[in-house]
Amino acid sequence: MKRIISIILTLLLAFGLAGCGNSKANENVKTEEQNTKEEVKLEEKVVVYSTHPEKLLEYVATEFEKETGVKVEFLNFKGELPDRVRAEKENPQSDVMYGAASSVFIELKKEDLFEKYIPTWAEGLNPSFKDAEGYWFGTIQTPVMLFYNREVISEENAPKDWSDLTKPEYKEQLVFRNALSSSARATFSSLLYQYEKTGKIDDGWKFMSELDQNTKKYYGSGSLQFQALGRKEAGISYAPLNAIVDNKVKNNLPLVVVDAESGSPIITDSIAMIKNAKNPNAAKAFIEFAGRPDIQAKLATEFNRMPTHPEGIKNSPEWMKEKEYRMMDVDWSVLSEKQSEWMQKWDTEIKDANKDKK
């Protein structure tokens, strides 16, 4: 009997110790979970510098704040964004750069202005839409297409390629965005690259000079550009495909897209974390949010922005899935080195500044 009681007491003691052990283990797990939560605690705000339109930014900011409770402060700098980020290198005032072509991100990465951060959705991207080392990632792909107003230019007389734009019959028929626009900078630079890659950059500048001679106006905003085409002040232009579709559908403009024979530049609008950001956890959370396939699909539906992520494309408007356009051969790493120099020359030595329209 004593032996049985002894065995029972031993078992009870063993279970009691195991219980204590589990309790301590649970305490350890709980402590680790608390530490993890403390490590990823989000700051109260995130500051985003962007080139995207304010309505799109307001939408993303509102949805992000609903989901995380983090307030988004955003500023739109258009083509001046890279210089603003450079100027603040020693004391960054932003946490995230959201928008602008990948060539700009490549350039700023070389200047050590970004922090490496790889969001979970990056794995699904085509390599052409992301930095191999994990510093920037594309959230929107933007074909920049030639187009014309069919009530001004007939299909028979419409340009078939970018090289056609310097023909005498198109004198005063061209209107474009000025080089403050990131899409204009990328497009003009892409056209110059076609000459640079064959060692004929002087021919490229001759082409750009002739293009300027045929151009009627350069506009500081896309809305003014499309208004001019709608008023039939000119018949031919180029713009991001989503903007062309917007104006065809919402403003009922008689626009026809040209699938250029030499292809169209495909700009990758990207996102990156600013180095030494003051709100690093909120910055990472914003990047994670802004590039998610479901958010890309929402921007596709609400703003006609074409996703980079295949899962985003699946849930996008039909026109984004219907046709593949010819892609212009562009080495964006070369553009990252040349674009600033080229655009400065374009603005100061080639383009007629009297044609600028604010």
Tab-separated table of C-alpha atoms in Angstrom:
chain	number	residue	atom	x	y	z
A	1	MET	CA	0.000	0.000	0.000
A	2	LYS	CA	2.776	2.396	0.958
A	3	ARG	CA	4.458	1.542	-2.349
A	4	ILE	CA	1.280	2.400	-4.305
A	5	ILE	CA	0.936	5.736	-2.492
A	6	SER	CA	4.587	6.465	-3.180
A	7	ILE	CA	4.106	5.795	-6.895
A	8	ILE	CA	1.025	8.031	-6.978
A	9	LEU	CA	2.893	10.862	-5.233
A	10	THR	CA	5.795	10.483	-7.639
A	11	LEU	CA	3.449	10.694	-10.620
A	12	LEU	CA	1.670	13.721	-9.190
A	13	LEU	CA	5.005	15.422	-8.577
A	14	ALA	CA	6.113	14.647	-12.107
A	15	PHE	CA	2.894	16.082	-13.585
A	16	GLY	CA	3.229	19.077	-11.330
A	17	LEU	CA	6.749	19.742	-12.561
A	18	ALA	CA	5.652	19.245	-16.163
A	19	GLY	CA	2.873	21.724	-15.568
A	20	CYS	CA	5.372	24.226	-14.194
A	21	GLY	CA	7.610	23.558	-17.129
A	22	ASN	CA	4.753	24.141	-19.575
A	23	SER	CA	3.795	27.276	-17.706
A	24	LYS	CA	7.338	28.576	-18.008
A	25	ALA	CA	7.419	27.563	-21.657
A	26	ASN	CA	4.147	29.375	-22.223
A	27	GLU	CA	5.557	32.395	-20.471
A	28	ASN	CA	8.591	32.248	-22.753
A	29	VAL	CA	6.381	31.930	-25.855
A	30	LYS	CA	4.241	34.793	-24.676
A	31	THR	CA	7.330	36.894	-24.082
A	32	GLU	CA	8.614	36.128	-27.583
A	33	GLU	CA	5.252	37.035	-29.091
A	34	GLN	CA	5.198	40.278	-27.153
A	35	ASN	CA	8.730	41.061	-28.265
A	36	THR	CA	7.767	40.367	-31.882
A	37	LYS	CA	4.790	42.686	-31.597
A	38	GLU	CA	6.987	45.342	-30.076
A	39	GLU	CA	9.510	44.952	-32.898
A	40	VAL	CA	6.873	45.491	-35.588
A	41	LYS	CA	4.902	48.160	-33.756
A	42	LEU	CA	3.885	50.702	-36.384
A	43	GLU	CA	4.562	54.378	-35.995
A	44	GLU	CA	1.608	56.778	-36.002
A	45	LYS	CA	2.275	58.032	-39.523
A	46	VAL	CA	4.152	57.374	-42.757
A	47	VAL	CA	5.339	60.100	-45.146
A	48	VAL	CA	5.080	59.214	-48.835
A	49	TYR	CA	6.640	61.162	-51.716
A	50	SER	CA	5.022	60.326	-55.033
A	51	THR	CA	4.389	61.109	-58.686
A	52	HIS	CA	0.921	59.537	-58.685
A	53	PRO	CA	-2.244	61.679	-59.001
A	54	GLU	CA	-3.704	62.933	-55.741
A	55	LYS	CA	-6.973	61.018	-56.097
A	56	LEU	CA	-5.078	57.745	-56.386
A	57	LEU	CA	-2.899	58.661	-53.406
A	58	GLU	CA	-5.940	59.631	-51.346
A	59	TYR	CA	-7.525	56.274	-52.134
A	60	VAL	CA	-4.438	54.279	-51.123
A	61	ALA	CA	-3.898	56.426	-48.031
A	62	THR	CA	-7.500	56.007	-46.875
A	63	GLU	CA	-7.502	52.231	-47.369
A	64	PHE	CA	-4.128	51.856	-45.653
A	65	GLU	CA	-5.258	53.907	-42.660
A	66	LYS	CA	-8.451	51.837	-42.373
A	67	GLU	CA	-6.415	48.647	-42.270
A	68	THR	CA	-3.517	49.736	-40.063
A	69	GLY	CA	-4.549	52.884	-38.230
A	70	VAL	CA	-1.441	54.616	-39.609
A	71	LYS	CA	-1.958	58.090	-41.065
A	72	VAL	CA	-0.441	58.707	-44.506
A	73	GLU	CA	1.047	62.101	-45.316
A	74	PHE	CA	1.735	62.293	-49.040
A	75	LEU	CA	3.251	64.888	-51.326
A	76	ASN	CA	3.190	64.818	-55.123
A	77	PHE	CA	6.352	66.153	-56.767
A	78	LYS	CA	5.924	64.902	-60.357
A	79	GLY	CA	9.263	65.092	-62.202
A	80	GLU	CA	10.891	67.015	-59.352
A	81	LEU	CA	10.660	64.035	-57.000
A	82	PRO	CA	14.220	62.656	-57.518
A	83	ASP	CA	15.809	66.030	-56.744
A	84	ARG	CA	13.722	66.385	-53.579
A	85	VAL	CA	14.838	62.950	-52.329
A	86	ARG	CA	18.470	63.817	-53.132
A	87	ALA	CA	18.246	67.144	-51.328
A	88	GLU	CA	17.052	65.396	-48.156
A	89	LYS	CA	19.647	62.622	-48.167
A	90	GLU	CA	21.295	63.702	-44.906
A	91	ASN	CA	17.976	64.312	-43.172
A	92	PRO	CA	15.161	62.400	-44.903
A	93	GLN	CA	11.685	63.855	-44.489
A	94	SER	CA	9.958	61.004	-46.307
A	95	ASP	CA	9.708	57.290	-45.594
A	96	VAL	CA	8.577	55.907	-48.945
A	97	MET	CA	9.041	56.856	-52.590
A	98	TYR	CA	5.955	55.720	-54.514
A	99	GLY	CA	5.853	56.261	-58.271
A	100	ALA	CA	8.248	57.328	-61.068
A	101	ALA	CA	9.899	55.143	-63.659
A	102	SER	CA	12.260	52.322	-62.735
A	103	SER	CA	15.126	54.238	-64.383
A	104	VAL	CA	14.747	56.871	-61.654
A	105	PHE	CA	14.813	54.204	-58.948
A	106	ILE	CA	17.917	52.623	-60.480
A	107	GLU	CA	19.600	56.027	-60.445
A	108	LEU	CA	18.684	56.806	-56.821
A	109	LYS	CA	19.660	53.335	-55.668
A	110	LYS	CA	23.172	53.979	-56.991
A	111	GLU	CA	23.229	57.135	-54.890
A	112	ASP	CA	22.501	55.077	-51.758
A	113	LEU	CA	19.114	56.682	-51.126
A	114	PHE	CA	17.077	53.510	-50.529
A	115	GLU	CA	16.857	50.909	-47.791
A	116	LYS	CA	16.657	47.267	-48.810
A	117	TYR	CA	13.249	45.786	-48.064
A	118	ILE	CA	11.639	42.842	-49.882
A	119	PRO	CA	7.830	42.666	-49.558
A	120	THR	CA	6.092	39.289	-49.597
A	121	TRP	CA	4.357	39.967	-52.937
A	122	ALA	CA	7.670	40.579	-54.756
A	123	GLU	CA	8.226	36.883	-55.405
A	124	GLY	CA	5.410	36.807	-57.966
A	125	LEU	CA	6.832	39.629	-60.109
A	126	ASN	CA	8.546	39.261	-63.450
A	127	PRO	CA	12.277	40.042	-62.965
A	128	SER	CA	11.931	43.075	-65.254
A	129	PHE	CA	9.579	44.615	-62.671
A	130	LYS	CA	11.941	44.531	-59.687
A	131	ASP	CA	15.451	45.196	-58.467
A	132	ALA	CA	17.467	41.990	-58.250
A	133	GLU	CA	18.986	43.105	-54.939
A	134	GLY	CA	15.689	44.017	-53.302
A	135	TYR	CA	15.749	47.824	-53.216
A	136	TRP	CA	12.735	48.706	-55.389
A	137	PHE	CA	9.704	46.922	-56.839
A	138	GLY	CA	7.202	47.731	-59.565
A	139	THR	CA	3.563	48.170	-58.566
A	140	ILE	CA	2.207	49.499	-61.880
A	141	GLN	CA	3.234	48.858	-65.478
A	142	THR	CA	2.535	51.739	-67.819
A	143	PRO	CA	2.735	51.397	-71.601
A	144	VAL	CA	3.242	54.856	-73.121
A	145	MET	CA	1.450	54.812	-76.468
A	146	LEU	CA	1.132	56.983	-79.517
A	147	PHE	CA	-2.449	57.957	-80.291
A	148	TYR	CA	-4.440	60.304	-82.509
A	149	ASN	CA	-7.810	62.016	-82.737
A	150	ARG	CA	-9.614	60.258	-85.614
A	151	GLU	CA	-11.680	63.396	-86.288
A	152	VAL	CA	-8.460	65.269	-87.071
A	153	ILE	CA	-6.229	62.530	-88.535
A	154	SER	CA	-7.586	59.686	-90.652
A	155	GLU	CA	-6.421	56.114	-90.076
A	156	GLU	CA	-4.757	56.183	-93.491
A	157	ASN	CA	-2.763	59.301	-92.628
A	158	ALA	CA	-2.006	58.406	-89.011
A	159	PRO	CA	1.587	57.705	-87.928
A	160	LYS	CA	2.609	54.056	-87.740
A	161	ASP	CA	5.748	54.613	-85.668
A	162	TRP	CA	7.583	57.213	-83.601
A	163	SER	CA	9.923	57.904	-86.517
A	164	ASP	CA	6.953	59.181	-88.538
A	165	LEU	CA	6.417	62.131	-86.201
A	166	THR	CA	9.079	64.243	-87.903
A	167	LYS	CA	7.351	64.090	-91.304
A	168	PRO	CA	6.408	67.506	-92.749
A	169	GLU	CA	2.682	66.656	-92.844
A	170	TYR	CA	2.601	66.539	-89.045
A	171	LYS	CA	3.792	70.112	-88.588
A	172	GLU	CA	1.756	71.706	-85.747
A	173	GLN	CA	-0.151	68.444	-85.278
A	174	LEU	CA	1.787	67.293	-82.205
A	175	VAL	CA	1.176	68.185	-78.555
A	176	PHE	CA	3.100	66.558	-75.683
A	177	ARG	CA	3.697	66.772	-71.948
A	178	ASN	CA	6.789	68.706	-70.890
A	179	ALA	CA	9.791	66.984	-69.343
A	180	LEU	CA	8.579	67.571	-65.776
A	181	SER	CA	6.263	64.651	-66.447
A	182	SER	CA	7.910	61.345	-65.518
A	183	SER	CA	6.240	59.633	-68.493
A	184	ALA	CA	7.556	62.316	-70.861
A	185	ARG	CA	11.078	62.032	-69.455
A	186	ALA	CA	11.014	58.269	-69.823
A	187	THR	CA	9.575	58.422	-73.345
A	188	PHE	CA	11.939	61.075	-74.718
A	189	SER	CA	14.865	59.203	-73.159
A	190	SER	CA	13.653	55.883	-74.604
A	191	LEU	CA	13.555	57.424	-78.069
A	192	LEU	CA	17.098	58.761	-77.646
A	193	TYR	CA	18.246	55.357	-76.434
A	194	GLN	CA	17.298	53.840	-79.792
A	195	TYR	CA	20.130	55.931	-81.271
A	196	GLU	CA	22.488	55.625	-78.298
A	197	LYS	CA	22.522	51.817	-78.462
A	198	THR	CA	23.828	51.931	-82.047
A	199	GLY	CA	26.389	54.664	-81.346
A	200	LYS	CA	24.411	57.320	-83.255
A	201	ILE	CA	23.318	59.686	-80.513
A	202	ASP	CA	23.923	62.733	-82.746
A	203	ASP	CA	21.249	61.371	-85.087
A	204	GLY	CA	19.039	61.076	-82.031
A	205	TRP	CA	19.412	64.746	-81.252
A	206	LYS	CA	18.654	65.594	-84.880
A	207	PHE	CA	15.457	63.549	-84.573
A	208	MET	CA	14.528	65.323	-81.326
A	209	SER	CA	15.124	68.719	-82.915
A	210	GLU	CA	12.878	67.831	-85.843
A	211	LEU	CA	10.287	66.497	-83.421
A	212	ASP	CA	10.312	69.826	-81.595
A	213	GLN	CA	9.855	71.695	-84.858
A	214	ASN	CA	6.658	69.740	-85.532
A	215	THR	CA	5.351	70.182	-81.980
A	216	LYS	CA	2.745	72.847	-81.315
A	217	LYS	CA	2.746	72.897	-77.484
A	218	TYR	CA	4.199	71.205	-74.399
A	219	TYR	CA	1.780	71.009	-71.490
A	220	GLY	CA	2.443	70.955	-67.771
A	221	SER	CA	-0.563	68.735	-67.086
A	222	GLY	CA	-2.200	65.771	-68.752
A	223	SER	CA	-5.649	67.338	-68.550
A	224	LEU	CA	-4.529	70.358	-70.609
A	225	GLN	CA	-2.871	68.027	-73.107
A	226	PHE	CA	-6.081	66.050	-73.664
A	227	GLN	CA	-8.217	69.198	-73.735
A	228	ALA	CA	-6.117	70.491	-76.622
A	229	LEU	CA	-6.664	67.249	-78.508
A	230	GLY	CA	-10.378	67.318	-77.708
A	231	ARG	CA	-10.623	70.867	-79.078
A	232	LYS	CA	-8.831	69.624	-82.219
A	233	GLU	CA	-5.977	72.085	-81.783
A	234	ALA	CA	-3.732	69.176	-82.775
A	235	GLY	CA	-4.291	65.582	-83.754
A	236	ILE	CA	-1.403	63.459	-82.418
A	237	SER	CA	0.226	62.823	-79.061
A	238	TYR	CA	1.458	60.127	-76.726
A	239	ALA	CA	0.441	59.320	-73.168
A	240	PRO	CA	0.201	56.484	-70.685
A	241	LEU	CA	-2.300	53.962	-72.021
A	242	ASN	CA	-4.530	54.275	-68.960
A	243	ALA	CA	-4.875	58.037	-69.555
A	244	ILE	CA	-5.878	57.434	-73.166
A	245	VAL	CA	-8.480	54.863	-72.101
A	246	ASP	CA	-9.767	57.228	-69.388
A	247	ASN	CA	-10.332	60.012	-71.903
A	248	LYS	CA	-11.957	57.712	-74.444
A	249	VAL	CA	-14.406	56.306	-71.902
A	250	LYS	CA	-15.048	59.157	-69.462
A	251	ASN	CA	-14.706	62.146	-71.802
A	252	ASN	CA	-15.888	60.411	-74.968
A	253	LEU	CA	-12.882	61.600	-76.980
A	254	PRO	CA	-12.451	59.933	-80.410
A	255	LEU	CA	-8.945	58.633	-79.724
A	256	VAL	CA	-7.191	55.741	-81.475
A	257	VAL	CA	-4.153	53.979	-79.976
A	258	VAL	CA	-1.183	53.229	-82.242
A	259	ASP	CA	0.760	50.021	-81.622
A	260	ALA	CA	4.051	51.535	-82.843
A	261	GLU	CA	6.120	49.353	-85.171
A	262	SER	CA	9.257	49.824	-83.050
A	263	GLY	CA	7.300	49.250	-79.852
A	264	SER	CA	6.241	51.453	-76.974
A	265	PRO	CA	8.140	52.213	-73.748
A	266	ILE	CA	6.770	50.224	-70.833
A	267	ILE	CA	7.387	52.268	-67.708
A	268	THR	CA	7.479	50.432	-64.403
A	269	ASP	CA	6.146	52.707	-61.674
A	270	SER	CA	7.900	51.520	-58.550
A	271	ILE	CA	8.070	51.793	-54.791
A	272	ALA	CA	11.001	51.845	-52.349
A	273	MET	CA	11.845	52.587	-48.738
A	274	ILE	CA	13.910	55.710	-48.102
A	275	LYS	CA	17.202	55.109	-46.317
A	276	ASN	CA	17.168	56.243	-42.668
A	277	ALA	CA	13.405	56.705	-42.767
A	278	LYS	CA	11.983	58.156	-39.557
A	279	ASN	CA	9.026	55.736	-39.632
A	280	PRO	CA	10.627	52.499	-40.861
A	281	ASN	CA	8.001	50.000	-39.670
A	282	ALA	CA	5.135	52.032	-41.100
A	283	ALA	CA	7.143	52.403	-44.315
A	284	LYS	CA	7.511	48.630	-44.647
A	285	ALA	CA	3.823	48.153	-43.920
A	286	PHE	CA	2.894	50.707	-46.590
A	287	ILE	CA	5.105	49.016	-49.197
A	288	GLU	CA	3.602	45.654	-48.259
A	289	PHE	CA	0.113	47.123	-48.657
A	290	ALA	CA	0.559	49.214	-51.823
A	291	GLY	CA	1.945	46.347	-53.912
A	292	ARG	CA	-0.391	43.574	-52.789
A	293	PRO	CA	-2.175	41.929	-55.745
A	294	ASP	CA	-5.609	42.858	-54.377
A	295	ILE	CA	-4.598	46.519	-54.023
A	296	GLN	CA	-3.041	46.505	-57.502
A	297	ALA	CA	-6.340	45.108	-58.833
A	298	LYS	CA	-8.327	47.815	-57.008
A	299	LEU	CA	-6.151	50.531	-58.548
A	300	ALA	CA	-6.702	48.866	-61.923
A	301	THR	CA	-10.469	48.996	-61.448
A	302	GLU	CA	-10.658	52.464	-59.891
A	303	PHE	CA	-7.880	54.271	-61.790
A	304	ASN	CA	-7.021	52.141	-64.841
A	305	ARG	CA	-3.507	51.435	-63.531
A	306	MET	CA	-2.190	48.178	-64.960
A	307	PRO	CA	-0.808	45.781	-62.309
A	308	THR	CA	2.652	44.265	-62.432
A	309	HIS	CA	1.579	41.228	-60.418
A	310	PRO	CA	-0.044	38.375	-62.408
A	311	GLU	CA	-2.664	37.864	-59.696
A	312	GLY	CA	-3.529	41.557	-59.917
A	313	ILE	CA	-3.994	41.311	-63.684
A	314	LYS	CA	-6.456	38.431	-63.257
A	315	ASN	CA	-8.852	40.729	-61.381
A	316	SER	CA	-8.388	43.806	-63.579
A	317	PRO	CA	-10.563	45.340	-66.333
A	318	GLU	CA	-10.785	43.348	-69.538
A	319	TRP	CA	-8.860	45.829	-71.695
A	320	MET	CA	-5.748	45.147	-69.612
A	321	LYS	CA	-5.968	41.451	-70.472
A	322	GLU	CA	-7.148	41.644	-74.071
A	323	LYS	CA	-4.034	42.687	-75.975
A	324	GLU	CA	-0.269	42.654	-75.670
A	325	TYR	CA	1.407	45.653	-77.270
A	326	ARG	CA	4.852	45.688	-78.820
A	327	MET	CA	7.482	46.586	-76.219
A	328	MET	CA	10.251	49.013	-77.170
A	329	ASP	CA	13.777	47.760	-76.551
A	330	VAL	CA	14.975	49.894	-73.642
A	331	ASP	CA	17.805	49.263	-71.191
A	332	TRP	CA	16.531	51.136	-68.148
A	333	SER	CA	19.897	50.903	-66.395
A	334	VAL	CA	21.404	52.974	-69.238
A	335	LEU	CA	18.551	55.446	-68.970
A	336	SER	CA	19.189	55.766	-65.263
A	337	GLU	CA	22.690	57.031	-66.100
A	338	LYS	CA	21.795	59.174	-69.099
A	339	GLN	CA	18.294	60.486	-68.486
A	340	SER	CA	19.110	63.526	-66.344
A	341	GLU	CA	21.851	64.653	-68.711
A	342	TRP	CA	19.693	64.073	-71.785
A	343	MET	CA	16.651	65.868	-70.386
A	344	GLN	CA	18.724	68.852	-69.321
A	345	LYS	CA	20.090	69.152	-72.867
A	346	TRP	CA	16.600	68.665	-74.283
A	347	ASP	CA	15.156	71.438	-72.096
A	348	THR	CA	17.995	73.956	-72.488
A	349	GLU	CA	19.394	73.369	-75.971
A	350	ILE	CA	16.848	71.585	-78.171
A	351	LYS	CA	13.280	72.358	-77.191
A	352	ASP	CA	11.677	75.709	-78.029
A	353	ALA	CA	10.803	77.057	-74.584
A	354	ASN	CA	8.185	79.390	-76.129
A	355	LYS	CA	6.032	76.329	-76.742
A	356	ASP	CA	5.694	75.570	-73.030
A	357	LYS	CA	2.147	75.883	-71.775
A	358	LYS	CA	1.608	75.743	-68.012
